XYZ file of C-alpha atoms in Angstrom:
195
model
C 0.026 -0.041 0.211
C 2.819 2.551 0.681
C 4.727 1.698 -2.560
C 7.341 -0.432 -0.945
C 8.057 -4.023 -1.819
C 8.438 -5.643 1.660
C 10.149 -8.740 0.610
C 9.699 -10.258 4.323
C 5.949 -9.365 4.198
C 3.451 -12.240 4.132
C 1.517 -12.969 1.117
C -2.160 -13.263 1.407
C -3.850 -16.363 -0.229
C -5.951 -13.852 -2.654
C -2.437 -12.191 -3.669
C -1.177 -15.878 -4.464
C -4.227 -16.746 -6.330
C -3.883 -13.888 -8.651
C -0.201 -14.341 -9.054
C -0.858 -18.110 -9.931
C -3.679 -17.070 -12.476
C -1.383 -14.780 -14.322
C 1.474 -17.251 -14.280
C -0.964 -19.964 -15.675
C -2.279 -17.612 -18.275
C 0.864 -16.820 -19.756
C 3.047 -19.824 -19.075
C 2.094 -21.731 -22.061
C 2.959 -18.889 -24.527
C 6.214 -18.430 -22.607
C 7.287 -22.087 -22.630
C 6.799 -22.823 -26.311
C 6.486 -19.333 -27.711
C 3.188 -19.519 -29.718
C 0.202 -17.259 -28.678
C -2.430 -19.092 -30.948
C -2.467 -22.511 -29.982
C -4.184 -22.593 -26.616
C -7.223 -24.936 -26.672
C -6.530 -26.022 -30.363
C -7.098 -30.002 -30.898
C -3.560 -30.200 -31.947
C -1.985 -28.097 -29.000
C -0.039 -30.920 -27.366
C 1.305 -32.186 -30.594
C 2.605 -28.743 -31.746
C 4.055 -28.130 -28.313
C 5.998 -31.380 -28.314
C 7.070 -30.547 -32.084
C 8.537 -27.307 -30.915
C 10.308 -28.932 -28.045
C 11.822 -31.402 -30.497
C 12.745 -27.928 -32.948
C 10.373 -29.538 -35.606
C 8.364 -26.684 -36.218
C 8.655 -22.785 -35.858
C 6.270 -19.917 -35.627
C 6.281 -16.727 -37.425
C 7.735 -13.393 -36.295
C 4.814 -12.397 -34.224
C 5.067 -15.466 -31.786
C 2.294 -17.385 -33.805
C 1.952 -20.845 -35.123
C -0.956 -20.257 -37.414
C -2.166 -23.946 -36.740
C -5.086 -23.861 -39.210
C -3.067 -22.504 -42.017
C -2.447 -24.619 -45.096
C 0.974 -26.000 -45.126
C 3.020 -25.702 -48.232
C 5.232 -28.570 -49.828
C 8.589 -26.510 -48.825
C 7.157 -26.111 -44.989
C 6.285 -29.735 -44.670
C 9.598 -30.869 -46.232
C 11.440 -28.705 -43.786
C 9.563 -29.931 -40.706
C 9.954 -33.540 -41.627
C 13.659 -33.112 -42.215
C 14.058 -31.609 -38.816
C 13.147 -34.909 -37.449
C 16.311 -36.457 -38.688
C 19.603 -35.175 -37.089
C 21.790 -35.223 -40.092
C 23.955 -32.871 -42.061
C 22.409 -30.932 -44.741
C 23.019 -31.741 -48.311
C 24.242 -29.424 -50.957
C 21.431 -28.740 -53.557
C 22.395 -29.879 -57.007
C 19.511 -28.065 -59.104
C 17.476 -31.422 -59.308
C 14.084 -29.397 -59.594
C 13.646 -26.524 -62.051
C 11.608 -24.464 -59.356
C 14.153 -24.767 -56.865
C 16.958 -22.347 -56.764
C 20.421 -22.906 -54.902
C 19.751 -19.728 -52.522
C 16.152 -20.571 -51.653
C 15.816 -21.274 -47.834
C 14.542 -24.731 -48.349
C 17.057 -25.770 -51.013
C 19.339 -27.829 -48.576
C 16.202 -29.425 -46.985
C 14.963 -30.535 -50.279
C 18.230 -32.111 -51.252
C 18.207 -34.109 -48.240
C 14.612 -35.150 -48.455
C 15.359 -36.344 -51.917
C 18.471 -38.302 -50.991
C 16.581 -39.987 -48.269
C 13.640 -40.925 -50.422
C 11.081 -38.654 -48.531
C 10.187 -36.949 -51.869
C 10.423 -38.085 -55.586
C 12.428 -36.929 -58.275
C 10.364 -34.905 -60.678
C 10.790 -31.890 -62.727
C 9.304 -29.487 -60.481
C 9.044 -29.794 -56.676
C 6.430 -26.941 -56.317
C 7.516 -25.726 -53.081
C 4.746 -23.027 -52.564
C 2.064 -25.356 -53.390
C -0.134 -26.290 -50.442
C 0.220 -30.038 -49.561
C -2.749 -32.316 -49.959
C -3.592 -34.858 -47.251
C -2.639 -37.505 -49.546
C 0.589 -36.293 -50.598
C 1.257 -35.510 -46.738
C 0.648 -39.567 -46.266
C 3.375 -40.222 -48.930
C 5.936 -37.968 -47.249
C 5.359 -39.019 -43.782
C 5.197 -42.631 -44.402
C 8.615 -42.314 -46.363
C 10.212 -40.561 -43.313
C 8.604 -43.189 -40.836
C 10.014 -45.954 -43.202
C 13.340 -44.536 -43.261
C 13.386 -44.092 -39.531
C 11.485 -47.429 -38.471
C 11.474 -49.676 -41.324
C 8.398 -50.823 -43.418
C 4.876 -50.546 -42.172
C 2.415 -53.719 -41.985
C -0.534 -52.195 -43.722
C -2.737 -54.986 -44.072
C -6.015 -52.847 -43.652
C -9.047 -51.956 -45.337
C -10.038 -48.384 -45.695
C -13.491 -47.739 -44.445
C -13.766 -44.130 -45.782
C -16.852 -43.279 -47.879
C -14.334 -41.036 -50.097
C -11.802 -44.022 -50.681
C -12.366 -43.928 -54.292
C -11.309 -40.295 -54.445
C -7.847 -41.339 -53.210
C -5.436 -41.131 -56.110
C -4.224 -44.557 -57.119
C -0.399 -43.615 -56.321
C -1.508 -42.520 -52.880
C -3.611 -45.339 -51.583
C -0.808 -47.436 -50.195
C 0.495 -44.617 -48.567
C -2.732 -43.719 -46.918
C -3.136 -47.313 -46.001
C 0.096 -47.397 -44.187
C -0.551 -43.995 -42.551
C -3.938 -45.137 -41.289
C -2.398 -48.741 -40.293
C 0.425 -47.060 -38.390
C -2.087 -44.789 -36.571
C -0.177 -41.685 -37.931
C -3.253 -40.046 -39.411
C -7.056 -40.243 -39.298
C -9.913 -39.265 -41.383
C -11.339 -35.695 -40.949
C -14.131 -37.673 -39.352
C -14.670 -41.390 -38.981
C -16.091 -41.861 -42.296
C -14.198 -39.227 -44.421
C -10.627 -39.071 -45.467
C -10.710 -35.988 -47.751
C -7.479 -36.844 -49.857
C -7.484 -33.735 -51.978
C -7.883 -31.221 -48.943
C -5.021 -29.171 -48.079
C -3.125 -30.199 -44.986
C -2.767 -27.466 -42.280
C 0.128 -26.712 -40.141
C -1.526 -28.395 -37.390
């Protein structure tokens, strides 16, 4: 009350409760640095990925969990799982330049079989859910070996999964890496989000 700190004074229960509430309200953002994931369905996964240095936020402290993820962003996230040296980019794709921030990551992903060789990489295209399955299954296989995928898909939109992607979707579902957007729908052509 008199403006002094009084370090040896007793704290009341009400004061402690106020301090605790303030700490709880800010601790999550302080620990992981993201101000926009509280209460999000993927919050615990995002925090774990941040703690493992797999994901980053933007310059404003946001993760932007519901934003669509680009092919370059997803490749970077996946390559951060593997603690290996960067590879020098050799110009494999016509739309990836040597000085692009993602060029060494793309080189590493190509070398490890996470992405396939094609004329273009399309780094700024948004990743579809079926494309995400292929990339994630490839890195999972690189780290853990083949996935037993003797499963039947029970999605009502199974026929809309591209023929090249079907095996990757089956493997991802079998390994419980990914679910449908609900119990009956996989939505393979929908864009994947950062979450």
